[in-house]
mmCIF file of C-alpha atoms and ligand atoms in Angstrom:
data_model
loop_
_atom_site.group_PDB
_atom_site.id
_atom_site.type_symbol
_atom_site.label_atom_id
_atom_site.label_comp_id
_atom_site.label_asym_id
_atom_site.label_seq_id
_atom_site.Cartn_x
_atom_site.Cartn_y
_atom_site.Cartn_z
ATOM 1 C CA MET A 1313 -0.074 0.009 -0.083
ATOM 2 C CA ASP A 1314 1.432 3.454 -0.945
ATOM 3 C CA ASP A 1315 1.048 5.443 2.256
ATOM 4 C CA GLY A 1316 2.687 8.577 0.728
ATOM 5 C CA GLY A 1317 5.979 8.342 2.290
ATOM 6 C CA ALA A 1318 4.575 8.138 5.849
ATOM 7 C CA GLN A 1319 6.228 5.764 8.331
ATOM 8 C CA HIS A 1320 4.535 2.478 9.152
ATOM 9 C CA ARG A 1321 1.281 2.960 10.855
ATOM 10 C CA LEU A 1322 1.894 -0.043 13.266
ATOM 11 C CA GLY A 1323 4.614 0.489 15.755
ATOM 12 C CA ASN A 1324 6.859 -2.381 17.259
ATOM 13 C CA ASP A 1325 4.355 -2.706 20.017
ATOM 14 C CA GLY A 1326 1.638 -3.292 17.588
ATOM 15 C CA ALA A 1327 -0.010 0.013 18.300
ATOM 16 C CA VAL A 1328 -1.357 2.231 15.548
ATOM 17 C CA ARG A 1329 0.832 5.201 15.305
ATOM 18 C CA ALA A 1330 -0.282 8.640 14.311
ATOM 19 C CA PHE A 1331 0.614 9.768 10.788
ATOM 20 C CA VAL A 1332 4.202 10.975 10.751
ATOM 21 C CA PRO A 1333 5.763 12.422 7.628
ATOM 22 C CA ALA A 1334 8.802 10.742 6.400
ATOM 23 C CA VAL A 1335 11.778 12.538 8.006
ATOM 24 C CA ASP A 1336 15.399 12.816 6.569
ATOM 25 C CA SER A 1337 17.199 10.338 8.809
ATOM 26 C CA ARG A 1338 20.419 12.143 8.685
ATOM 27 C CA LYS A 1339 18.823 14.906 10.693
ATOM 28 C CA ILE A 1340 17.967 12.496 13.637
ATOM 29 C CA GLY A 1341 20.586 12.693 16.191
ATOM 30 C CA SER A 1342 19.402 9.696 18.136
ATOM 31 C CA ALA A 1343 16.393 7.272 18.585
ATOM 32 C CA GLY A 1344 14.457 9.910 20.772
ATOM 33 C CA SER A 1345 10.911 10.817 20.090
ATOM 34 C CA VAL A 1346 8.371 13.162 21.465
ATOM 35 C CA THR A 1347 4.587 12.271 22.144
ATOM 36 C CA LEU A 1348 2.290 15.202 22.556
ATOM 37 C CA VAL A 1349 -0.424 13.962 24.872
ATOM 38 C CA GLY A 1350 -3.804 15.634 25.740
ATOM 39 C CA ALA A 1351 -4.364 15.191 29.399
ATOM 40 C CA GLY A 1352 -8.099 16.295 29.312
ATOM 41 C CA PRO A 1353 -9.585 18.992 31.401
ATOM 42 C CA GLY A 1354 -8.992 17.603 34.895
ATOM 43 C CA ASP A 1355 -10.779 14.465 35.828
ATOM 44 C CA PRO A 1356 -8.050 11.742 35.195
ATOM 45 C CA GLU A 1357 -10.778 9.453 34.116
ATOM 46 C CA LEU A 1358 -11.102 11.529 30.966
ATOM 47 C CA LEU A 1359 -7.640 10.385 29.872
ATOM 48 C CA THR A 1360 -7.675 8.082 26.655
ATOM 49 C CA LEU A 1361 -6.259 4.710 26.899
ATOM 50 C CA ARG A 1362 -3.453 5.646 24.459
ATOM 51 C CA ALA A 1363 -2.581 8.573 26.711
ATOM 52 C CA VAL A 1364 -2.222 6.145 29.744
ATOM 53 C CA ARG A 1365 -0.097 4.023 27.632
ATOM 54 C CA MET A 1366 2.232 6.667 26.402
ATOM 55 C CA ILE A 1367 2.477 8.135 29.931
ATOM 56 C CA GLY A 1368 3.414 4.766 31.236
ATOM 57 C CA ARG A 1369 6.226 4.125 29.003
ATOM 58 C CA ALA A 1370 7.815 7.560 28.974
ATOM 59 C CA ASP A 1371 11.387 8.206 29.888
ATOM 60 C CA ALA A 1372 10.731 12.055 30.516
ATOM 61 C CA ILE A 1373 7.415 13.867 30.934
ATOM 62 C CA VAL A 1374 7.364 17.645 30.353
ATOM 63 C CA TYR A 1375 4.048 18.813 31.826
ATOM 64 C CA ASP A 1376 1.882 21.906 32.429
ATOM 65 C CA ARG A 1377 0.057 23.305 35.585
ATOM 66 C CA LEU A 1378 -3.272 21.976 34.728
ATOM 67 C CA VAL A 1379 -2.168 18.321 34.659
ATOM 68 C CA ALA A 1380 -3.794 16.497 37.766
ATOM 69 C CA PRO A 1381 -1.186 14.668 40.078
ATOM 70 C CA GLU A 1382 -3.230 11.400 39.514
ATOM 71 C CA ILE A 1383 -2.127 11.463 35.706
ATOM 72 C CA LEU A 1384 1.498 12.253 36.702
ATOM 73 C CA ALA A 1385 1.247 9.134 39.198
ATOM 74 C CA LEU A 1386 0.913 6.950 36.111
ATOM 75 C CA ALA A 1387 4.513 7.559 35.057
ATOM 76 C CA ARG A 1388 7.218 4.948 35.635
ATOM 77 C CA PRO A 1389 9.011 5.319 38.905
ATOM 78 C CA HIS A 1390 12.132 6.545 37.361
ATOM 79 C CA ALA A 1391 10.785 8.733 34.584
ATOM 80 C CA GLU A 1392 12.139 12.227 34.732
ATOM 81 C CA LEU A 1393 9.327 14.989 35.283
ATOM 82 C CA PHE A 1394 9.751 18.548 34.247
ATOM 83 C CA TYR A 1395 7.192 21.110 35.229
ATOM 84 C CA VAL A 1396 6.974 23.859 32.824
ATOM 85 C CA GLY A 1397 4.257 25.727 34.275
ATOM 86 C CA LYS A 1398 1.924 27.960 32.262
ATOM 87 C CA GLN A 1399 -0.481 30.252 34.017
ATOM 88 C CA ARG A 1400 -2.005 33.311 32.372
ATOM 89 C CA ASN A 1401 0.757 35.984 32.343
ATOM 90 C CA ARG A 1402 3.070 33.927 34.247
ATOM 91 C CA HIS A 1403 4.600 31.301 32.167
ATOM 92 C CA THR A 1404 7.061 29.280 34.340
ATOM 93 C CA LEU A 1405 9.159 28.451 31.187
ATOM 94 C CA PRO A 1406 9.025 30.511 28.056
ATOM 95 C CA GLN A 1407 7.711 28.701 25.103
ATOM 96 C CA ASP A 1408 11.234 28.844 23.342
ATOM 97 C CA ASP A 1409 12.691 27.211 26.365
ATOM 98 C CA ILE A 1410 10.012 24.495 26.383
ATOM 99 C CA ASN A 1411 10.779 23.679 22.724
ATOM 100 C CA ALA A 1412 14.481 23.573 23.347
ATOM 101 C CA LEU A 1413 13.884 21.229 26.427
ATOM 102 C CA LEU A 1414 11.982 18.770 24.119
ATOM 103 C CA VAL A 1415 14.595 18.840 21.483
ATOM 104 C CA ARG A 1416 17.245 18.322 23.983
ATOM 105 C CA LEU A 1417 15.636 15.294 25.767
ATOM 106 C CA ALA A 1418 14.845 13.754 22.369
ATOM 107 C CA HIS A 1419 18.494 14.245 21.139
ATOM 108 C CA GLU A 1420 19.355 12.297 24.413
ATOM 109 C CA GLY A 1421 17.597 9.362 23.008
ATOM 110 C CA LYS A 1422 14.571 9.647 25.438
ATOM 111 C CA ARG A 1423 11.004 8.827 24.855
ATOM 112 C CA VAL A 1424 9.482 12.124 25.725
ATOM 113 C CA VAL A 1425 5.882 12.846 26.648
ATOM 114 C CA ARG A 1426 4.701 16.256 26.261
ATOM 115 C CA LEU A 1427 1.750 16.401 28.647
ATOM 116 C CA LYS A 1428 -0.620 19.196 28.117
ATOM 117 C CA GLY A 1429 -4.093 20.152 29.796
ATOM 118 C CA GLY A 1430 -7.055 19.325 27.336
ATOM 119 C CA ASP A 1431 -6.296 18.900 23.873
ATOM 120 C CA PRO A 1432 -2.867 19.685 22.636
ATOM 121 C CA PHE A 1433 -4.078 21.487 19.446
ATOM 122 C CA ILE A 1434 -6.885 23.712 21.112
ATOM 123 C CA PHE A 1435 -5.090 26.675 22.494
ATOM 124 C CA GLY A 1436 -2.483 24.397 23.604
ATOM 125 C CA ARG A 1437 0.462 25.645 21.330
ATOM 126 C CA GLY A 1438 0.941 22.105 20.114
ATOM 127 C CA GLY A 1439 1.354 23.310 16.612
ATOM 128 C CA GLU A 1440 4.349 25.527 17.586
ATOM 129 C CA GLU A 1441 5.961 22.498 19.496
ATOM 130 C CA ILE A 1442 5.505 20.034 16.591
ATOM 131 C CA GLU A 1443 7.061 22.599 14.234
ATOM 132 C CA THR A 1444 10.011 22.813 16.224
ATOM 133 C CA LEU A 1445 10.481 18.868 16.361
ATOM 134 C CA ALA A 1446 9.956 18.785 12.573
ATOM 135 C CA ASP A 1447 12.598 21.575 12.144
ATOM 136 C CA ASN A 1448 14.909 19.442 14.276
ATOM 137 C CA GLY A 1449 14.117 16.150 12.505
ATOM 138 C CA ILE A 1450 12.594 14.693 15.625
ATOM 139 C CA PRO A 1451 9.855 12.049 15.080
ATOM 140 C CA PHE A 1452 6.692 12.849 16.984
ATOM 141 C CA GLU A 1453 3.184 11.711 17.636
ATOM 142 C CA ILE A 1454 0.024 13.380 18.769
ATOM 143 C CA VAL A 1455 -2.477 11.760 21.288
ATOM 144 C CA PRO A 1456 -5.593 13.915 21.205
ATOM 145 C CA GLY A 1457 -7.356 14.796 24.614
ATOM 146 C CA VAL A 1458 -10.815 16.022 25.583
ATOM 147 C CA SER A 1459 -10.684 19.583 25.512
ATOM 148 C CA ALA A 1460 -11.990 21.850 28.171
ATOM 149 C CA ALA A 1461 -15.027 22.718 25.955
ATOM 150 C CA ASN A 1462 -16.103 19.143 25.649
ATOM 151 C CA GLY A 1463 -15.358 17.837 29.243
ATOM 152 C CA VAL A 1464 -16.405 21.072 31.165
ATOM 153 C CA ALA A 1465 -19.621 21.489 29.009
ATOM 154 C CA ALA A 1466 -20.623 17.815 29.487
ATOM 155 C CA TYR A 1467 -19.955 17.739 33.372
ATOM 156 C CA ALA A 1468 -22.108 20.918 33.662
ATOM 157 C CA GLY A 1469 -24.812 19.541 31.619
ATOM 158 C CA ILE A 1470 -24.691 22.064 28.797
ATOM 159 C CA PRO A 1471 -24.932 20.487 25.338
ATOM 160 C CA LEU A 1472 -22.774 22.703 23.131
ATOM 161 C CA THR A 1473 -24.939 22.120 20.088
ATOM 162 C CA HIS A 1474 -28.698 21.399 19.879
ATOM 163 C CA ARG A 1475 -31.060 21.223 17.056
ATOM 164 C CA ASP A 1476 -33.454 23.726 18.377
ATOM 165 C CA HIS A 1477 -31.000 26.238 20.023
ATOM 166 C CA ALA A 1478 -27.555 26.109 18.283
ATOM 167 C CA GLN A 1479 -26.249 24.965 14.982
ATOM 168 C CA ALA A 1480 -22.671 26.143 15.519
ATOM 169 C CA CYS A 1481 -20.230 26.469 18.232
ATOM 170 C CA VAL A 1482 -17.139 28.628 18.171
ATOM 171 C CA PHE A 1483 -14.029 28.361 20.631
ATOM 172 C CA VAL A 1484 -12.185 31.583 21.153
ATOM 173 C CA THR A 1485 -9.677 32.782 23.592
ATOM 174 C CA GLY A 1486 -10.637 35.746 25.752
ATOM 175 C CA HIS A 1487 -7.150 36.577 26.717
ATOM 176 C CA LEU A 1488 -6.799 40.320 27.459
ATOM 177 C CA GLU A 1489 -3.989 42.231 25.518
ATOM 178 C CA ASN A 1490 -3.587 45.770 26.559
ATOM 179 C CA GLY A 1491 -6.975 45.752 28.365
ATOM 180 C CA THR A 1492 -8.823 44.632 25.258
ATOM 181 C CA MET A 1493 -10.042 41.437 23.474
ATOM 182 C CA ASN A 1494 -9.181 41.162 19.982
ATOM 183 C CA LEU A 1495 -11.992 39.205 18.696
ATOM 184 C CA ASP A 1496 -14.504 39.533 15.663
ATOM 185 C CA TRP A 1497 -17.564 40.562 17.672
ATOM 186 C CA VAL A 1498 -19.795 40.586 14.654
ATOM 187 C CA ALA A 1499 -19.052 37.126 13.835
ATOM 188 C CA LEU A 1500 -19.536 35.933 17.514
ATOM 189 C CA ALA A 1501 -22.814 37.802 18.180
ATOM 190 C CA ARG A 1502 -24.712 35.633 15.827
ATOM 191 C CA PRO A 1503 -28.015 33.952 16.711
ATOM 192 C CA ARG A 1504 -28.121 30.211 17.091
ATOM 193 C CA GLN A 1505 -24.409 29.727 17.860
ATOM 194 C CA THR A 1506 -22.781 28.788 21.136
ATOM 195 C CA ILE A 1507 -19.621 30.603 22.075
ATOM 196 C CA VAL A 1508 -16.903 28.939 24.344
ATOM 197 C CA VAL A 1509 -14.540 31.265 25.753
ATOM 198 C CA TYR A 1510 -11.115 29.890 26.954
ATOM 199 C CA MET A 1511 -8.921 32.064 29.382
ATOM 200 C CA GLY A 1512 -11.715 34.629 29.688
ATOM 201 C CA LEU A 1513 -12.127 35.408 33.435
ATOM 202 C CA ALA A 1514 -10.114 38.622 33.705
ATOM 203 C CA GLY A 1515 -12.071 39.925 30.794
ATOM 204 C CA LEU A 1516 -15.443 38.601 31.462
ATOM 205 C CA SER A 1517 -17.082 42.265 31.904
ATOM 206 C CA THR A 1518 -15.714 43.269 28.413
ATOM 207 C CA LEU A 1519 -16.717 39.894 26.805
ATOM 208 C CA CYS A 1520 -20.267 40.452 27.875
ATOM 209 C CA ARG A 1521 -20.506 44.042 27.183
ATOM 210 C CA GLU A 1522 -19.147 43.635 23.664
ATOM 211 C CA LEU A 1523 -21.378 40.757 22.764
ATOM 212 C CA VAL A 1524 -24.561 42.907 23.925
ATOM 213 C CA ALA A 1525 -23.248 45.975 22.026
ATOM 214 C CA HIS A 1526 -22.887 43.836 18.912
ATOM 215 C CA GLY A 1527 -26.328 42.570 18.942
ATOM 216 C CA LEU A 1528 -26.864 39.629 21.290
ATOM 217 C CA PRO A 1529 -29.794 40.197 23.878
ATOM 218 C CA ALA A 1530 -28.500 41.032 27.407
ATOM 219 C CA THR A 1531 -30.889 38.173 28.339
ATOM 220 C CA THR A 1532 -28.660 35.637 26.512
ATOM 221 C CA PRO A 1533 -27.942 32.710 28.912
ATOM 222 C CA ALA A 1534 -24.414 32.562 29.969
ATOM 223 C CA ALA A 1535 -22.409 30.519 32.439
ATOM 224 C CA ILE A 1536 -18.836 30.385 33.782
ATOM 225 C CA VAL A 1537 -17.319 27.179 35.172
ATOM 226 C CA GLN A 1538 -14.392 27.059 37.464
ATOM 227 C CA HIS A 1539 -12.236 23.943 37.375
ATOM 228 C CA GLY A 1540 -14.734 21.954 35.493
ATOM 229 C CA THR A 1541 -14.628 18.091 35.766
ATOM 230 C CA THR A 1542 -12.893 18.219 39.036
ATOM 231 C CA ALA A 1543 -13.880 18.257 42.819
ATOM 232 C CA ARG A 1544 -13.336 22.094 42.721
ATOM 233 C CA GLN A 1545 -15.894 22.480 39.925
ATOM 234 C CA ARG A 1546 -18.083 25.427 40.474
ATOM 235 C CA ILE A 1547 -20.711 26.903 38.204
ATOM 236 C CA VAL A 1548 -22.221 30.413 37.868
ATOM 237 C CA SER A 1549 -25.066 30.351 35.522
ATOM 238 C CA ALA A 1550 -26.711 33.652 34.599
ATOM 239 C CA THR A 1551 -27.133 36.114 31.492
ATOM 240 C CA LEU A 1552 -24.774 38.476 29.617
ATOM 241 C CA ALA A 1553 -26.193 41.119 31.773
ATOM 242 C CA THR A 1554 -25.627 39.672 35.215
ATOM 243 C CA LEU A 1555 -22.884 37.072 34.716
ATOM 244 C CA PRO A 1556 -20.130 39.600 35.531
ATOM 245 C CA GLY A 1557 -21.364 40.620 38.849
ATOM 246 C CA LEU A 1558 -22.212 37.171 39.769
ATOM 247 C CA ALA A 1559 -18.933 35.702 38.925
ATOM 248 C CA LYS A 1560 -17.158 38.542 40.808
ATOM 249 C CA ALA A 1561 -19.326 37.800 43.867
ATOM 250 C CA ALA A 1562 -18.499 34.165 43.730
ATOM 251 C CA ALA A 1563 -14.739 35.045 43.496
ATOM 252 C CA LEU A 1564 -13.918 32.397 40.704
ATOM 253 C CA VAL A 1565 -10.425 31.631 40.321
ATOM 254 C CA PRO A 1566 -8.880 30.138 36.910
ATOM 255 C CA PRO A 1567 -9.115 27.874 35.335
ATOM 256 C CA THR A 1568 -12.407 29.009 34.108
ATOM 257 C CA LEU A 1569 -14.502 28.267 30.948
ATOM 258 C CA ILE A 1570 -17.209 30.665 29.667
ATOM 259 C CA ILE A 1571 -20.268 29.405 27.636
ATOM 260 C CA VAL A 1572 -22.621 31.702 26.020
ATOM 261 C CA GLY A 1573 -25.768 30.920 24.183
ATOM 262 C CA ASN A 1574 -29.206 29.428 24.673
ATOM 263 C CA VAL A 1575 -27.981 26.065 25.280
ATOM 264 C CA VAL A 1576 -26.921 27.314 28.713
ATOM 265 C CA ARG A 1577 -30.669 27.550 29.714
ATOM 266 C CA LEU A 1578 -31.038 23.754 28.913
ATOM 267 C CA ARG A 1579 -28.916 23.069 31.920
ATOM 268 C CA ASN A 1580 -31.602 24.144 34.358
ATOM 269 C CA LYS A 1581 -33.808 21.242 33.014
ATOM 270 C CA LEU A 1582 -31.073 18.653 32.346
ATOM 271 C CA VAL A 1583 -29.081 18.610 35.720
ATOM 272 C CA LYS A 1584 -32.132 17.791 37.833
ATOM 273 C CA PHE A 1585 -31.836 14.312 36.365
ATOM 274 C CA MET A 1586 -28.215 14.217 35.621
ATOM 275 C CA ARG A 1587 -26.062 11.991 37.728
ATOM 276 C CA GLU A 1588 -23.113 13.885 38.837
ATOM 277 C CA PRO A 1589 -19.873 12.501 37.478
ATOM 278 C CA ALA A 1590 -17.657 14.744 39.613
ATOM 279 C CA PRO A 1591 -17.796 14.449 43.463
ATOM 280 C CA ASP A 1592 -20.494 16.194 45.548
ATOM 281 C CA SER A 1593 -18.846 19.543 45.697
ATOM 282 C CA ALA A 1594 -19.015 19.795 41.881
ATOM 283 C CA PHE A 1595 -22.468 21.525 41.785
ATOM 284 C CA ALA A 1596 -21.823 23.937 44.555
ATOM 285 C CA LEU A 1597 -23.279 27.055 42.830
ATOM 286 C CA ARG A 1598 -26.415 26.575 40.741
HETATM 287 C C1 SAM B 1930 -3.836 27.136 27.730
HETATM 288 S S1 SAM B 1930 -5.605 27.035 27.515
HETATM 289 C C2 SAM B 1930 -5.402 25.271 27.260
HETATM 290 C C3 SAM B 1930 -6.507 24.476 26.709
HETATM 291 C C4 SAM B 1930 -6.462 23.102 26.554
HETATM 292 N N1 SAM B 1930 -5.549 22.818 25.565
HETATM 293 C C5 SAM B 1930 -7.877 22.520 26.215
HETATM 294 O O1 SAM B 1930 -7.868 21.914 25.037
HETATM 295 O O2 SAM B 1930 -8.864 22.409 27.092
HETATM 296 C C6 SAM B 1930 -6.109 26.888 29.446
HETATM 297 C C7 SAM B 1930 -7.424 27.380 29.447
HETATM 298 O O3 SAM B 1930 -8.337 26.197 29.278
HETATM 299 C C8 SAM B 1930 -9.544 26.396 29.956
HETATM 300 N N2 SAM B 1930 -9.675 25.214 30.917
HETATM 301 C C9 SAM B 1930 -8.892 24.015 30.986
HETATM 302 N N3 SAM B 1930 -9.255 23.339 31.731
HETATM 303 C C10 SAM B 1930 -10.201 23.669 32.510
HETATM 304 C C11 SAM B 1930 -11.098 23.292 33.473
HETATM 305 N N4 SAM B 1930 -10.889 22.105 34.129
HETATM 306 N N5 SAM B 1930 -12.229 23.997 33.792
HETATM 307 C C12 SAM B 1930 -12.488 25.081 33.119
HETATM 308 N N6 SAM B 1930 -11.780 25.693 32.271
HETATM 309 C C13 SAM B 1930 -10.611 25.119 31.833
HETATM 310 C C14 SAM B 1930 -9.463 27.664 30.890
HETATM 311 O O4 SAM B 1930 -9.953 28.674 30.174
HETATM 312 C C15 SAM B 1930 -7.795 27.703 31.020
HETATM 313 O O5 SAM B 1930 -7.451 29.031 31.084
#
């Protein structure tokens, strides 16, 4: 079968490997490799089987702030663990240094797992990391993870799409730059669309104000979820007009995910019958 120059899809261990473009073997300094692994949004049970296996065979694990200790506990006893942080505006290691660390460990011949919260390709800078690996001729794989949008919405009882309420769902980052959010407000303020905002807590007032200024009714349902899928999960469910004040009163802390759209209203009906997947404290604020 012609697989377009890709390496074999089956690894020595019999596992199906992600597509890896053929690399120039002269550029590979050693047998090291890097696997980008999505660790999911918090609940360790949301890890994929493939993620568990990759973590369990790694020589070195480079991990972010939002990776749960239970997930790190799956590492082999002698695996080297490197914490590289990543908190809004407080990166423990700059991205260039993280890239350089991955390259160095792979050149040392190690099986490296780059463990990232959620999914590596959703606001996870996975693209930049694999570009560096490709530039350095280092073979890599990607193991997708449950992104915060999927996991947090599911545990909060908010379907992101629904035939009657939302036919589209957009993911945006609400990161503030110089006090503003550089978003396409006209495209966001469309009816029948769910908006999921990552990293939006600091800019919550700006977000709600701009969406209303660009045409969404102030009564549009909106929720913010702190530490979704974990025992620290808290949910404030309100409207665009009332959410900033209620979230401030609740003194929420990152990580938080904001969900805007009529689907949020469904939660009131759905959670009555929903078994809580997270521990009891998860539904502290209704
Ligand atoms: C740098 S982004 C990484 C996103 C990640 N790659 C993903 O797919 O979920 C980190 C942001 O994801 C969101 N997030 C991640 N885990 C979360 C959780 N358990 N509860 C709420 N928001 C979460 C927050 O907005 C947080 O600031």
